[in-house]
C-alpha positions as CSV (number, residue, x, y, z in Angstrom):
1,X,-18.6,12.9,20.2
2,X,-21.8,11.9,22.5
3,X,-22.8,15.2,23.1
4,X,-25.9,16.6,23.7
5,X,-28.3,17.5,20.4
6,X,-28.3,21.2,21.5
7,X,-23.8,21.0,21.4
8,X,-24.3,20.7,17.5
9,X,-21.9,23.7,17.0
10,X,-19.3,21.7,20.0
11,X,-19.8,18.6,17.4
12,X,-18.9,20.0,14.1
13,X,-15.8,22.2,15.5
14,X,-14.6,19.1,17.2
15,X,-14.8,17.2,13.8
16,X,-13.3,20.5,11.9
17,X,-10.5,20.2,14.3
18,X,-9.9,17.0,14.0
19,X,-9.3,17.6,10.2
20,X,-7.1,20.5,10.4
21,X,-5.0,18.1,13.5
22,X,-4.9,15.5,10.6
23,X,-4.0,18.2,8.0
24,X,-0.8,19.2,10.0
25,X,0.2,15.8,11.9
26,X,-0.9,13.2,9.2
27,X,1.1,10.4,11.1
28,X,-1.6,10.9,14.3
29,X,-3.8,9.1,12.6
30,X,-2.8,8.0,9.2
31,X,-5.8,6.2,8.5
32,X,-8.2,9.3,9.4
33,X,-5.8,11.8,7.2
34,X,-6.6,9.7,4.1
35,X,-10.0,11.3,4.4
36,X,-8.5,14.6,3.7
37,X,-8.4,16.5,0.2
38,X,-6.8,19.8,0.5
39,X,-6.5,20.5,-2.8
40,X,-10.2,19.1,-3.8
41,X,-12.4,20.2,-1.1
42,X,-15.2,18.2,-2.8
43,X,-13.4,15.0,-1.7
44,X,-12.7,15.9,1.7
45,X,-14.2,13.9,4.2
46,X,-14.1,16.5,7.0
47,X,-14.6,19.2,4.9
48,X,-18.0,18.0,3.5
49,X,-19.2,15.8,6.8
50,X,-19.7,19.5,8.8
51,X,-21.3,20.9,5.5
52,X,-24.2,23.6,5.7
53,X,-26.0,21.2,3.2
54,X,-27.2,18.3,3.8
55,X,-26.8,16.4,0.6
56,X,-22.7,17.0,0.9
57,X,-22.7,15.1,4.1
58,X,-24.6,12.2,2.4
59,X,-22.1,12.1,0.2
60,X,-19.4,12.0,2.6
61,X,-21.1,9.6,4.5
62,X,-21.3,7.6,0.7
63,X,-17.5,7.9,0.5
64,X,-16.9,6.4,3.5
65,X,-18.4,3.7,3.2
66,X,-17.2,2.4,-0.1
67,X,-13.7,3.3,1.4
68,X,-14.7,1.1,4.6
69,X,-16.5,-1.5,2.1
70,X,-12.7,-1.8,0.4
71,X,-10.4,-2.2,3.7
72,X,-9.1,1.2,3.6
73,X,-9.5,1.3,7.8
74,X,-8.1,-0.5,10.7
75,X,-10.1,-2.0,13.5
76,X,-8.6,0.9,16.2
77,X,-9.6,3.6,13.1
78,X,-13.0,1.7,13.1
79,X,-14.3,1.0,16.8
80,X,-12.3,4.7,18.5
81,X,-13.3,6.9,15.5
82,X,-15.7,6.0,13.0
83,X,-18.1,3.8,15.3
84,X,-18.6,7.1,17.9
85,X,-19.3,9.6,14.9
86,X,-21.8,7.4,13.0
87,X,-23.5,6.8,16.3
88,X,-24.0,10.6,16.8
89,X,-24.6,11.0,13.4
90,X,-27.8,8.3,13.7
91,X,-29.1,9.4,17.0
92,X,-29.4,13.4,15.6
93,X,-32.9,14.3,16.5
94,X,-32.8,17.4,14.2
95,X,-35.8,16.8,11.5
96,X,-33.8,18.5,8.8
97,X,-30.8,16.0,8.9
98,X,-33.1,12.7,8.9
99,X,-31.6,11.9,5.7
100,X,-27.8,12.1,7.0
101,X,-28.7,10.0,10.1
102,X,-30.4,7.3,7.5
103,X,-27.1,7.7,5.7
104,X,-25.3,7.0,8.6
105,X,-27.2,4.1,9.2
106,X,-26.3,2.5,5.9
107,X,-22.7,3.3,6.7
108,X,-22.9,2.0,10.0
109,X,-23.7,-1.3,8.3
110,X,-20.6,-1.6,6.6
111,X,-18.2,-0.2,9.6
112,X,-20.0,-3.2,12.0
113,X,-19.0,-5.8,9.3
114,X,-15.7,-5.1,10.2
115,X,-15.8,-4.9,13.7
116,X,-14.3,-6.9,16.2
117,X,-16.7,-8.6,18.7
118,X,-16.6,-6.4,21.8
119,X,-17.5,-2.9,19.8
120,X,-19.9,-4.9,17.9
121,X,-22.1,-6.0,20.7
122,X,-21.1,-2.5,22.1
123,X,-23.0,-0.5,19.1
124,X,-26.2,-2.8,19.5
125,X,-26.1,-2.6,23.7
126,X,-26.1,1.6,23.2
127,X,-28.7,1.2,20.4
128,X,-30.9,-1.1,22.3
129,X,-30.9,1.5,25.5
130,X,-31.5,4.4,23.4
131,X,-34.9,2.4,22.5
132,X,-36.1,3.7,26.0
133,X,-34.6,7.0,26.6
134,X,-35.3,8.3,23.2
135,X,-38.4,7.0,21.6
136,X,-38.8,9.3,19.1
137,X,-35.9,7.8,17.2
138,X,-37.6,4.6,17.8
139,X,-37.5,3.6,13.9
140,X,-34.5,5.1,13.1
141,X,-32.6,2.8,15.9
142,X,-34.5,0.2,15.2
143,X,-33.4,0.1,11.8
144,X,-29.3,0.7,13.2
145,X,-30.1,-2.4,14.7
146,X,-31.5,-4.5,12.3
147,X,-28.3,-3.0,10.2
148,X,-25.7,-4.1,12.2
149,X,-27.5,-7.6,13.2
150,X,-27.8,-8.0,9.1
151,X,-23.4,-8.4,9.4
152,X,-23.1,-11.2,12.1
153,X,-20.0,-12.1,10.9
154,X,-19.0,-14.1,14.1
155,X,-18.7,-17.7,14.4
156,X,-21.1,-19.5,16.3
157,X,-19.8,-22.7,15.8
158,X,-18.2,-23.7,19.1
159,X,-16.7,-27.2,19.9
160,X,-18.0,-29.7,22.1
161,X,-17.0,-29.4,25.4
162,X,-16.9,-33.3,26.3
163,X,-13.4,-34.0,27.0
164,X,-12.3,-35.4,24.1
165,X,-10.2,-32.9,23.2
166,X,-8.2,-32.7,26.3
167,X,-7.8,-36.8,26.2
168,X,-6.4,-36.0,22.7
169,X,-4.2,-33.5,23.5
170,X,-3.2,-35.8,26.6
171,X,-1.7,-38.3,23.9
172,X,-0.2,-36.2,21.8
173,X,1.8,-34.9,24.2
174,X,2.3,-38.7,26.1
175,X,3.6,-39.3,22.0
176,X,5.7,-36.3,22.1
177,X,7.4,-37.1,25.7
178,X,8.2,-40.9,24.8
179,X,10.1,-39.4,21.2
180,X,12.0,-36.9,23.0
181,X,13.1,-39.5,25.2
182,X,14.1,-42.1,22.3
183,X,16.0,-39.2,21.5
184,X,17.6,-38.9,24.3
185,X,18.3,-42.3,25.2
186,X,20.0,-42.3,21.2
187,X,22.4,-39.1,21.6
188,X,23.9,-40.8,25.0
């Protein structure tokens, strides 16, 4: 998925073949199939994401994010899949599909709430160098960004690193040694 903004047509039939895959071989990736909607074509993730109009891949994008807002995904699903297609999607430089990449953005959000730490800081480390090579979608990754900053969900609280807890753990295990060996000295 990080190809080139002149591969659009490579991008879209990699995404349609990823659909049909999932449409055959559900168990591949059983989170990804639930996307799919054969029989309502509307509903189909796939289907609608590599749309002619632009509006239908909004709403994809939409979809997808209340189904990552409710837990439908698993972190693998999140950081291999989704993560690498809404980061193509945001750094699209085609005018007409601004609206999509802010869409994106917005979904972004909600996948990076989820994230684990290492594809977290990931997503803002690619963002952060695109700042430089691309400056025309300056805003637009500035705004990915400030989206995925707006979910630190990581806790910063770190324990002191003084010793104490070491000479407490020393203890309990001096208690633990000297009860095993009551113990011990009883069952003889």
């Amino acid at each position: 998925l990080r190809l080139p903004p002149e591969r659009n047509t490579l991008f879209v039939e990699a995404l349609k073949l990823l659909g049909s895959t999932l449409l055959l071989l559900p168990a591949l990736q059983p989170d990804l199939a639930t996307l799919l909607s054969p029989a309502e074509p509307e509903a189909d993730f796939f289907y609608n994401i590599t749309h002619v109009q632009m509006p239908r891949r909004q709403r994809a994008l939409a979809r997808l994010r209340a189904r990552v807002d409710g837990g439908a995904f698993e972190i693998p699903t999140l950081s291999h899949y989704l993560l690498p297609l809404l980061r193509a999607l945001v750094v699209r430089e085609n005018p007409n599909e601004a609206d999509v990449a802010e869409e994106a953005v917005v979904t972004l959000r909600a996948v990076a709430a989820r994230l684990p730490w290492r594809p977290y800081l990931g997503i803002l480390q690619a963002f952060s160098r695109l700042l430089t090579t691309r400056p025309r979608l300056e805003k637009r990754l500035v705004r990915g960004i400030v989206a995925v900053i707006d979910v630190f969900h990581f806790e910063m609280d770190a324990p002191a690193d003084d010793g104490d807890d070491e000479a407490a753990a020393d203890e309990e295990a001096a208690a633990e040694e000297e009860e095993a060996g009551e113990e011990a000295g009883e069952e003889v």
